[in-house]
């Protein structure tokens, strides 16, 4: 472990869907409680997370309202679980509830919040005008918050003679880290893996099992993936539906051991899934306009099938036998993506 200091970028919380009960977050709380790790953040990061929560809550409310309109035929069915779907969702209340969860997690981790005022404005603007990370070649102004966050972290390190793991999914954010003072990491799991591997003898047995049974894990991910919900990202062609998903290939990108106890080992997995999907939509160049109904009628239904790919994360829990670690079995493997998989309307090959 190069340093006990850890910073989590905004996108880490968003990707986790604010589920702080996940093993990686629970493990992080334990490690900050016993001072193995120290969590740092900035006032900019906290404001970004809260702003995203508010926007996500509004998006959820709009989506539910749209669903109620399209599925109103179900509103009179007295089936269990339907009642709440047809009640108005208060986006403000949802946002406050999610922000309370976030604040509680940060409090439990005894987060140390750094002020953006400690950042070097000159250094930030030098990076901007020189097109250096986290700014892109087109000098994206949207990266200014990241630049100020990184500058504040550098200032804290210099003042305290410390180093910090910077955990971010953003490539520009990681590229801006020097690897010495600011050490880039793609996920919490990669840091927890270092802590876990150095603390538990069973980690080697778990790693050996994964190496020997990687094909079984890949097949389980493929089976779980097809059970997810899929939604086509709307294009100018109009609304479309995704169906008949079949997995062609699963490429394991990362397997990080985030926790080991006497009888359990927990892995965070990141895989790329290549799959075929059928996209159904209405041909916008067909049909007849009904002026009275103010709607298009008799539009041609189009169904096309082709390849897509996406990254997916999963959590795998193994049952370990302390007496004979080779007797390892999978307790649970679940895709952490509780959200709908977004399917691009156009693939890399131009297929609609």
Coordinates of C-alpha atoms in Angstrom, one line a residue:
X1 CA 0.0 0.0 0.0
X2 CA 1.7 3.2 -1.2
X3 CA -0.4 5.5 0.9
X4 CA -3.5 5.3 3.2
X5 CA -5.0 8.4 1.6
X6 CA -7.9 7.9 -0.8
X7 CA -9.9 10.3 -3.0
X8 CA -13.1 9.3 -4.8
X9 CA -14.2 11.2 -7.9
X10 CA -17.8 12.1 -8.5
X11 CA -18.3 9.4 -11.2
X12 CA -17.5 6.6 -8.6
X13 CA -20.6 7.5 -6.6
X14 CA -22.7 7.9 -9.8
X15 CA -21.6 4.5 -11.2
X16 CA -22.5 2.8 -7.9
X17 CA -26.0 4.2 -8.2
X18 CA -25.5 5.5 -4.7
X19 CA -25.7 2.0 -3.3
X20 CA -23.4 2.3 -0.2
X21 CA -24.3 -1.1 1.0
X22 CA -22.1 -2.7 -1.7
X23 CA -19.2 -4.7 -0.3
X24 CA -16.6 -2.3 -1.6
X25 CA -18.2 0.7 0.2
X26 CA -18.8 -1.3 3.4
X27 CA -15.2 -2.5 3.3
X28 CA -14.0 1.1 2.8
X29 CA -16.0 2.2 5.9
X30 CA -14.3 -0.5 7.9
X31 CA -10.9 0.5 6.8
X32 CA -11.4 4.1 7.5
X33 CA -12.8 3.3 10.9
X34 CA -9.6 1.4 11.9
X35 CA -7.4 4.1 10.2
X36 CA -6.0 1.7 7.6
X37 CA -7.3 4.2 5.0
X38 CA -8.2 7.9 5.1
X39 CA -10.9 9.3 2.8
X40 CA -10.3 12.7 1.3
X41 CA -12.8 14.8 -0.7
X42 CA -13.2 18.4 -1.8
X43 CA -16.1 20.9 -1.5
X44 CA -16.3 20.9 -5.3
X45 CA -16.8 17.1 -5.3
X46 CA -19.5 17.2 -2.7
X47 CA -21.4 19.8 -4.6
X48 CA -21.0 17.8 -7.9
X49 CA -22.4 14.7 -6.3
X50 CA -25.4 16.5 -4.8
X51 CA -26.1 18.2 -8.1
X52 CA -26.0 14.9 -9.9
X53 CA -28.4 13.4 -7.3
X54 CA -30.9 16.2 -7.9
X55 CA -30.7 15.7 -11.7
X56 CA -31.0 11.9 -11.4
X57 CA -34.1 12.3 -9.2
X58 CA -35.8 14.6 -11.7
X59 CA -34.9 12.1 -14.5
X60 CA -36.4 9.2 -12.5
X61 CA -39.6 11.2 -11.9
X62 CA -40.0 12.1 -15.6
X63 CA -39.4 8.4 -16.5
X64 CA -42.0 7.2 -14.1
X65 CA -44.5 9.8 -15.3
X66 CA -43.9 8.7 -18.9
X67 CA -44.3 5.0 -17.8
X68 CA -47.6 5.7 -16.1
X69 CA -49.0 7.4 -19.2
X70 CA -47.9 4.5 -21.5
X71 CA -49.0 1.8 -19.0
X72 CA -52.2 3.3 -17.7
X73 CA -54.1 0.2 -18.7
X74 CA -52.4 -1.5 -15.7
X75 CA -53.5 1.1 -13.2
X76 CA -56.7 -0.6 -12.1
X77 CA -55.1 -4.0 -11.6
X78 CA -54.9 -4.9 -7.9
X79 CA -51.6 -6.8 -8.4
X80 CA -49.0 -6.7 -5.6
X81 CA -46.3 -4.1 -6.3
X82 CA -48.4 -2.0 -8.7
X83 CA -49.7 0.5 -6.2
X84 CA -46.6 2.6 -5.9
X85 CA -45.9 2.8 -9.6
X86 CA -49.0 4.8 -10.2
X87 CA -48.4 7.3 -7.4
X88 CA -46.7 10.7 -8.1
X89 CA -43.0 10.6 -7.4
X90 CA -41.7 13.6 -5.5
X91 CA -38.3 14.3 -7.1
X92 CA -37.3 16.7 -4.4
X93 CA -38.0 14.1 -1.7
X94 CA -36.1 11.5 -3.6
X95 CA -33.2 13.8 -4.0
X96 CA -33.1 14.6 -0.3
X97 CA -33.2 11.0 0.6
X98 CA -30.3 10.1 -1.7
X99 CA -28.3 13.1 -0.4
X100 CA -28.9 11.9 3.2
X101 CA -27.5 8.5 2.3
X102 CA -24.5 10.1 0.7
X103 CA -23.9 12.4 3.6
X104 CA -24.2 9.5 6.1
X105 CA -21.7 7.4 4.2
X106 CA -19.2 10.3 4.1
X107 CA -19.7 10.9 7.8
X108 CA -19.2 7.3 8.7
X109 CA -15.9 7.4 6.7
X110 CA -14.9 10.5 8.7
X111 CA -14.1 12.2 5.3
X112 CA -11.7 15.1 5.4
X113 CA -13.0 17.8 3.0
X114 CA -10.4 20.1 1.3
X115 CA -11.4 23.6 0.2
X116 CA -11.1 24.5 -3.5
X117 CA -9.6 27.8 -2.4
X118 CA -6.3 25.9 -1.8
X119 CA -6.0 25.2 -5.5
X120 CA -3.5 27.0 -7.7
X121 CA -5.5 29.1 -10.2
X122 CA -2.4 29.7 -12.3
X123 CA -1.6 26.0 -12.5
X124 CA -5.2 25.2 -13.6
X125 CA -5.2 27.8 -16.3
X126 CA -1.7 26.8 -17.5
X127 CA -3.1 23.3 -18.0
X128 CA -6.2 24.6 -19.8
X129 CA -4.3 26.8 -22.3
X130 CA -1.7 24.1 -22.9
X131 CA -4.3 21.5 -23.5
X132 CA -2.9 19.3 -20.7
X133 CA -5.0 16.7 -18.7
X134 CA -7.6 16.8 -17.4
X135 CA -8.4 19.1 -20.3
X136 CA -8.9 17.6 -23.7
X137 CA -7.3 18.7 -27.0
X138 CA -10.4 21.0 -27.6
X139 CA -9.8 22.6 -24.2
X140 CA -13.1 21.4 -22.7
X141 CA -14.3 23.9 -20.1
X142 CA -16.3 21.2 -18.4
X143 CA -13.1 19.8 -17.0
X144 CA -12.4 22.9 -14.8
X145 CA -13.9 21.3 -11.7
X146 CA -11.6 18.3 -12.1
X147 CA -8.6 20.6 -12.6
X148 CA -9.4 22.5 -9.4
X149 CA -10.0 19.3 -7.4
X150 CA -6.6 17.9 -8.6
X151 CA -4.8 21.1 -7.7
X152 CA -6.4 21.1 -4.2
X153 CA -5.2 17.5 -3.7
X154 CA -1.7 18.4 -4.8
X155 CA -1.6 21.4 -2.4
X156 CA -2.7 19.2 0.5
X157 CA 0.0 16.6 -0.4
X158 CA 2.7 19.2 -0.5
X159 CA 1.6 20.8 2.8
X160 CA 1.4 17.4 4.6
X161 CA 4.2 15.5 2.8
X162 CA 1.6 12.9 1.7
X163 CA 0.4 11.0 -1.4
X164 CA -3.1 10.2 -2.5
X165 CA -4.8 7.5 -4.5
X166 CA -7.1 9.3 -7.0
X167 CA -10.0 6.9 -7.9
X168 CA -11.8 8.0 -11.0
X169 CA -13.4 6.4 -14.1
X170 CA -12.5 9.5 -16.1
X171 CA -9.4 8.9 -18.3
X172 CA -8.5 12.6 -18.3
X173 CA -8.6 12.8 -14.5
X174 CA -6.3 9.8 -14.2
X175 CA -4.0 11.1 -16.9
X176 CA -3.5 14.3 -15.0
X177 CA -2.1 12.4 -12.0
X178 CA 1.7 12.2 -11.9
X179 CA 1.7 8.7 -10.4
X180 CA 4.0 9.8 -7.6
X181 CA 2.1 12.3 -5.5
X182 CA -1.3 11.6 -7.1
X183 CA -1.6 7.9 -7.8
X184 CA -4.4 7.1 -10.4
X185 CA -6.7 4.2 -9.8
X186 CA -9.7 3.2 -11.9
X187 CA -11.9 1.9 -9.0
X188 CA -12.1 1.5 -5.3
X189 CA -11.6 -2.2 -5.8
X190 CA -8.0 -1.8 -7.0
X191 CA -7.0 -0.1 -3.8
X192 CA -8.9 -2.5 -1.6
X193 CA -7.2 -5.4 -3.4
X194 CA -3.8 -4.2 -2.3
X195 CA -5.1 -3.9 1.3
X196 CA -6.7 -7.3 1.2
X197 CA -3.9 -9.1 -0.5
X198 CA -1.4 -7.9 2.1
X199 CA -3.6 -8.9 5.1
X200 CA -5.0 -12.4 4.3
X201 CA -3.3 -15.6 3.4
X202 CA -6.5 -17.0 1.8
X203 CA -6.3 -14.3 -0.9
X204 CA -3.8 -16.5 -2.9
X205 CA -6.2 -19.5 -2.7
X206 CA -9.1 -17.3 -3.9
X207 CA -6.9 -16.0 -6.8
X208 CA -5.9 -19.5 -7.8
X209 CA -9.6 -20.6 -7.8
X210 CA -10.5 -17.7 -10.1
X211 CA -7.6 -18.5 -12.4
X212 CA -8.7 -22.1 -12.7
X213 CA -12.4 -21.3 -13.0
X214 CA -12.5 -18.1 -15.1
X215 CA -14.6 -19.7 -17.9
X216 CA -17.3 -20.6 -15.3
X217 CA -17.3 -17.0 -14.1
X218 CA -17.6 -15.7 -17.7
X219 CA -20.5 -18.0 -18.4
X220 CA -22.3 -16.8 -15.3
X221 CA -21.8 -13.2 -16.3
X222 CA -23.2 -14.0 -19.8
X223 CA -26.3 -15.7 -18.3
X224 CA -27.0 -12.8 -15.8
X225 CA -26.5 -10.2 -18.6
X226 CA -29.3 -11.4 -20.7
X227 CA -31.7 -11.1 -17.8
X228 CA -31.1 -7.3 -17.5
X229 CA -33.4 -4.6 -19.0
X230 CA -32.2 -3.0 -22.2
X231 CA -33.2 0.4 -23.6
X232 CA -32.3 2.0 -26.9
X233 CA -30.7 5.4 -26.8
X234 CA -33.1 7.5 -28.8
X235 CA -31.9 8.9 -32.2
X236 CA -33.5 11.1 -34.8
X237 CA -35.1 8.0 -36.1
X238 CA -37.5 8.1 -33.1
X239 CA -38.3 5.7 -30.3
X240 CA -37.0 2.1 -30.6
X241 CA -37.1 -1.1 -28.6
X242 CA -34.3 -3.6 -27.8
X243 CA -35.1 -7.3 -27.6
X244 CA -33.7 -10.8 -28.1
X245 CA -30.3 -10.2 -26.5
X246 CA -27.7 -12.9 -27.0
X247 CA -24.1 -12.8 -25.7
X248 CA -21.3 -13.6 -28.1
X249 CA -18.3 -13.0 -25.9
X250 CA -17.3 -11.9 -22.4
X251 CA -13.9 -10.4 -21.9
X252 CA -12.8 -10.1 -18.2
X253 CA -11.0 -6.8 -17.9
X254 CA -10.4 -6.8 -14.1
X255 CA -11.0 -9.0 -11.1
X256 CA -10.2 -7.3 -7.8
X257 CA -10.3 -9.1 -4.4
X258 CA -11.8 -6.5 -2.1
X259 CA -12.4 -8.6 1.0
X260 CA -11.4 -11.9 2.5
X261 CA -12.8 -13.3 5.8
X262 CA -12.5 -16.8 7.3
X263 CA -15.1 -18.3 5.0
X264 CA -15.8 -15.6 2.4
X265 CA -14.0 -13.9 -0.4
X266 CA -15.5 -11.0 -2.3
X267 CA -14.4 -10.0 -5.8
X268 CA -15.4 -6.9 -7.8
X269 CA -15.4 -7.8 -11.5
X270 CA -15.3 -5.6 -14.6
X271 CA -16.0 -7.2 -18.0
X272 CA -16.7 -6.2 -21.5
X273 CA -19.8 -8.0 -23.0
X274 CA -20.1 -8.3 -26.7
X275 CA -23.7 -9.1 -27.7
X276 CA -26.3 -9.2 -30.5
X277 CA -29.6 -7.4 -30.1
X278 CA -32.7 -6.8 -32.2
X279 CA -33.8 -3.2 -32.5
X280 CA -37.4 -2.4 -33.5
X281 CA -38.6 1.0 -34.7
X282 CA -41.0 2.7 -37.0
X283 CA -39.8 3.9 -40.4
X284 CA -40.0 7.7 -40.1
X285 CA -40.4 8.0 -43.9
X286 CA -43.5 5.9 -44.1
X287 CA -47.1 6.3 -43.0
X288 CA -50.0 8.7 -43.3
X289 CA -50.5 11.8 -41.2
X290 CA -53.9 11.9 -39.5
X291 CA -54.7 15.6 -39.0
X292 CA -57.7 14.9 -36.8
X293 CA -55.8 12.6 -34.4
X294 CA -52.6 14.6 -35.0
X295 CA -50.6 11.3 -35.3
X296 CA -48.9 9.2 -37.9
X297 CA -50.8 6.1 -39.0
X298 CA -49.7 2.9 -40.8
X299 CA -46.0 3.4 -40.3
X300 CA -43.8 0.5 -41.4
X301 CA -42.3 -1.5 -38.5
X302 CA -38.6 -2.2 -39.0
X303 CA -36.6 -4.9 -37.1
X304 CA -32.9 -5.1 -37.5
X305 CA -30.3 -7.2 -35.6
X306 CA -26.6 -6.5 -35.1
X307 CA -23.7 -6.4 -32.6
X308 CA -23.1 -4.1 -29.6
X309 CA -20.7 -4.0 -26.7
X310 CA -20.7 -2.6 -23.2
X311 CA -18.7 -2.7 -20.0
X312 CA -20.4 -4.3 -17.0
X313 CA -19.5 -4.7 -13.4
X314 CA -20.3 -7.5 -11.0
X315 CA -19.8 -8.7 -7.5
X316 CA -18.9 -12.3 -6.8
X317 CA -18.9 -13.9 -3.4
X318 CA -17.0 -17.2 -2.9
X319 CA -17.4 -19.7 0.0
X320 CA -13.9 -20.7 1.2
X321 CA -13.0 -23.8 3.1
X322 CA -10.4 -22.7 5.7
X323 CA -9.1 -26.2 6.0
X324 CA -8.9 -26.8 2.2
X325 CA -9.2 -23.6 0.2
X326 CA -9.4 -25.6 -3.0
X327 CA -13.0 -26.6 -2.1
X328 CA -14.2 -23.1 -3.1
X329 CA -17.7 -22.6 -4.4
X330 CA -19.6 -19.6 -5.8
X331 CA -22.0 -18.3 -3.1
X332 CA -23.3 -15.5 -5.4
X333 CA -22.5 -13.6 -8.6
X334 CA -24.7 -10.6 -9.3
X335 CA -24.3 -7.8 -11.8
X336 CA -23.9 -4.6 -9.9
X337 CA -25.6 -2.6 -12.7
X338 CA -29.1 -2.1 -11.2
X339 CA -29.7 0.4 -14.0
X340 CA -31.1 -0.3 -17.5
X341 CA -28.4 -1.1 -20.1
X342 CA -28.3 1.6 -22.7
X343 CA -28.1 0.2 -26.3
X344 CA -26.7 2.6 -28.9
X345 CA -29.1 3.0 -31.9
X346 CA -26.1 2.8 -34.3
X347 CA -23.3 0.3 -33.9
X348 CA -19.7 0.7 -34.9
X349 CA -20.5 -1.0 -38.2
X350 CA -23.3 1.5 -39.0
X351 CA -26.0 -1.0 -38.3
X352 CA -29.2 0.6 -37.1

